[in-house]
CSV table of C-alpha atoms in Angstrom, one decimal:
chain,number,residue,atom,x,y,z
A,13,VAL,CA,-4.7,13.4,9.2
A,14,GLN,CA,-2.1,13.0,6.8
A,15,LEU,CA,-0.5,10.2,5.1
A,16,GLN,CA,2.8,10.4,3.4
A,17,ALA,CA,4.2,7.4,1.2
A,18,SER,CA,8.0,7.4,0.7
A,19,GLY,CA,10.6,4.7,-0.5
A,20,GLY,CA,10.0,4.8,-4.1
A,21,GLY,CA,12.7,5.1,-6.7
A,22,TRP,CA,14.1,3.0,-9.6
A,23,VAL,CA,15.0,-0.6,-9.5
A,24,GLN,CA,16.0,-3.2,-12.2
A,25,ALA,CA,13.6,-6.1,-12.6
A,26,GLY,CA,14.1,-8.8,-9.9
A,27,GLY,CA,15.1,-6.2,-7.5
A,28,SER,CA,13.5,-5.0,-4.1
A,29,LEU,CA,12.3,-2.0,-2.6
A,30,ARG,CA,10.6,-1.2,0.7
A,31,LEU,CA,7.8,1.7,0.8
A,32,SER,CA,6.9,3.4,4.0
A,33,CYS,CA,3.9,5.1,5.0
A,34,ALA,CA,4.1,7.6,7.7
A,35,ILE,CA,0.5,8.8,9.4
A,36,SER,CA,0.2,11.9,11.5
A,37,GLY,CA,-2.8,13.3,13.4
A,38,ARG,CA,-4.3,10.1,14.9
A,39,THR,CA,-3.2,6.8,16.0
A,40,ILE,CA,-3.3,4.0,13.4
A,41,SER,CA,-4.0,1.0,15.8
A,42,SER,CA,-8.1,1.2,15.0
A,43,LEU,CA,-7.3,1.7,11.2
A,44,TYR,CA,-6.9,-1.1,8.4
A,45,MET,CA,-3.8,0.2,6.2
A,46,TYR,CA,-3.8,-0.3,2.3
A,47,TRP,CA,-1.6,0.4,-0.3
A,48,ILE,CA,-3.0,1.2,-3.9
A,49,ARG,CA,-1.0,1.9,-7.1
A,50,GLN,CA,-1.8,3.5,-10.3
A,51,VAL,CA,-0.2,3.3,-13.6
A,52,PRO,CA,-0.7,6.4,-15.5
A,53,GLY,CA,-3.8,6.2,-17.7
A,54,LYS,CA,-5.1,3.2,-15.9
A,55,GLU,CA,-7.5,2.6,-13.0
A,56,ARG,CA,-6.1,2.4,-9.4
A,57,GLU,CA,-5.2,-1.1,-8.4
A,58,PHE,CA,-5.6,-2.6,-5.0
A,59,VAL,CA,-2.2,-4.0,-3.7
A,60,ALA,CA,-2.6,-5.1,-0.2
A,61,ALA,CA,-4.1,-4.3,3.1
A,62,ILE,CA,-3.6,-5.2,6.8
A,63,ARG,CA,-5.9,-5.5,9.5
A,64,TRP,CA,-5.6,-3.3,12.7
A,65,PHE,CA,-3.1,-5.5,14.6
A,66,GLY,CA,-1.4,-7.2,11.6
A,67,ASP,CA,-3.4,-10.6,12.3
A,68,ALA,CA,-4.9,-10.6,8.7
A,69,THR,CA,-3.3,-9.5,5.5
A,70,TYR,CA,-4.7,-9.3,2.0
A,71,TYR,CA,-3.2,-9.0,-1.4
A,72,GLY,CA,-4.1,-8.3,-5.1
A,73,ASP,CA,-3.5,-11.4,-7.3
A,74,SER,CA,-0.7,-9.6,-9.3
A,75,VAL,CA,1.6,-9.2,-6.2
A,76,LYS,CA,0.7,-12.1,-4.1
A,77,GLY,CA,4.0,-14.1,-3.0
A,78,ARG,CA,6.1,-11.2,-3.9
A,79,PHE,CA,5.0,-8.2,-1.9
A,80,THR,CA,4.4,-8.1,2.1
A,81,ILE,CA,2.5,-5.4,4.0
A,82,SER,CA,3.2,-4.7,7.7
A,83,ARG,CA,2.7,-2.2,10.1
A,84,ASP,CA,4.3,-0.7,13.2
A,85,ASN,CA,1.5,0.7,15.4
A,86,PRO,CA,3.5,2.6,18.1
A,87,LYS,CA,5.4,4.3,15.4
A,88,ASN,CA,2.1,4.9,13.3
A,89,MET,CA,3.8,3.5,10.5
A,90,ALA,CA,3.0,1.0,7.6
A,91,TYR,CA,5.2,-0.7,5.1
A,92,LEU,CA,5.2,-2.5,1.9
A,93,GLN,CA,8.1,-4.8,1.2
A,94,MET,CA,8.4,-5.6,-2.8
A,95,ASN,CA,10.6,-8.4,-3.7
A,96,ASN,CA,11.1,-9.5,-7.3
A,97,LEU,CA,9.7,-6.7,-8.7
A,98,LYS,CA,8.6,-6.7,-12.3
A,99,PRO,CA,8.3,-3.9,-15.2
A,100,GLU,CA,4.6,-4.0,-14.8
A,101,ASP,CA,4.8,-3.0,-11.2
A,102,THR,CA,5.7,0.5,-12.2
A,103,ALA,CA,3.5,2.8,-10.7
A,104,VAL,CA,2.5,5.5,-8.2
A,105,TYR,CA,2.0,3.7,-4.9
A,106,TYR,CA,-0.3,5.4,-2.5
A,107,CYS,CA,-1.1,4.4,1.1
A,108,ALA,CA,-4.7,4.8,2.6
A,109,ALA,CA,-6.4,4.0,5.7
A,110,ASP,CA,-9.9,3.1,6.9
A,111,PRO,CA,-11.5,1.9,10.0
A,112,GLY,CA,-12.8,-0.9,8.2
A,113,LEU,CA,-12.1,-3.3,5.3
A,114,VAL,CA,-12.6,-1.8,1.9
A,115,GLU,CA,-13.7,-4.2,-0.4
A,116,SER,CA,-11.4,-4.9,-3.4
A,117,SER,CA,-13.8,-4.2,-5.7
A,118,MET,CA,-14.2,-0.6,-4.5
A,119,ALA,CA,-10.5,-0.4,-3.5
A,120,SER,CA,-9.4,1.6,-6.5
A,121,SER,CA,-11.5,4.7,-5.4
A,122,PRO,CA,-9.6,7.0,-3.1
A,123,GLY,CA,-13.4,8.2,-2.1
A,124,ASN,CA,-14.1,4.9,-0.4
A,125,TYR,CA,-11.2,5.3,2.2
A,126,ALA,CA,-11.4,7.7,5.1
A,127,TYR,CA,-7.8,8.6,4.5
A,128,TYR,CA,-5.6,8.9,1.4
A,129,GLY,CA,-2.2,10.2,1.2
A,130,GLN,CA,0.2,11.5,-1.5
A,131,GLY,CA,2.1,8.6,-3.6
A,132,THR,CA,5.6,7.8,-4.4
A,133,LEU,CA,6.8,6.5,-7.6
A,134,VAL,CA,8.2,3.2,-8.4
A,135,THR,CA,9.8,2.4,-11.6
A,136,VAL,CA,11.1,-0.9,-12.6
A,137,SER,CA,13.3,-1.4,-15.7
A,138,SER,CA,13.7,-4.5,-17.7
């Protein structure tokens, strides 16, 4: 199973970006999908999660009201719409997947997910 995040780039503060996560090797309908981010030199931070059919979503406190996680099971894709971006959102963003809900207190460790992908860099300038 492979997860590939894309859509990162450079944006000015207040702007928007949409990240995509493509999953290959299995269907995602039985997986929670996650976004995690890491600022160089800092611990990874839980960003968002979405349940199997999108009927429940979870967000880190720092992104609530600005970011929206979504998924398209037939396309085996997950997304992260990021609005009103701030310089402190600058990080490498990773997508991950797991059959269950990974508690936010454990969300920062890649080993706690069944599948973890490569990241995409988001840079927000002030």
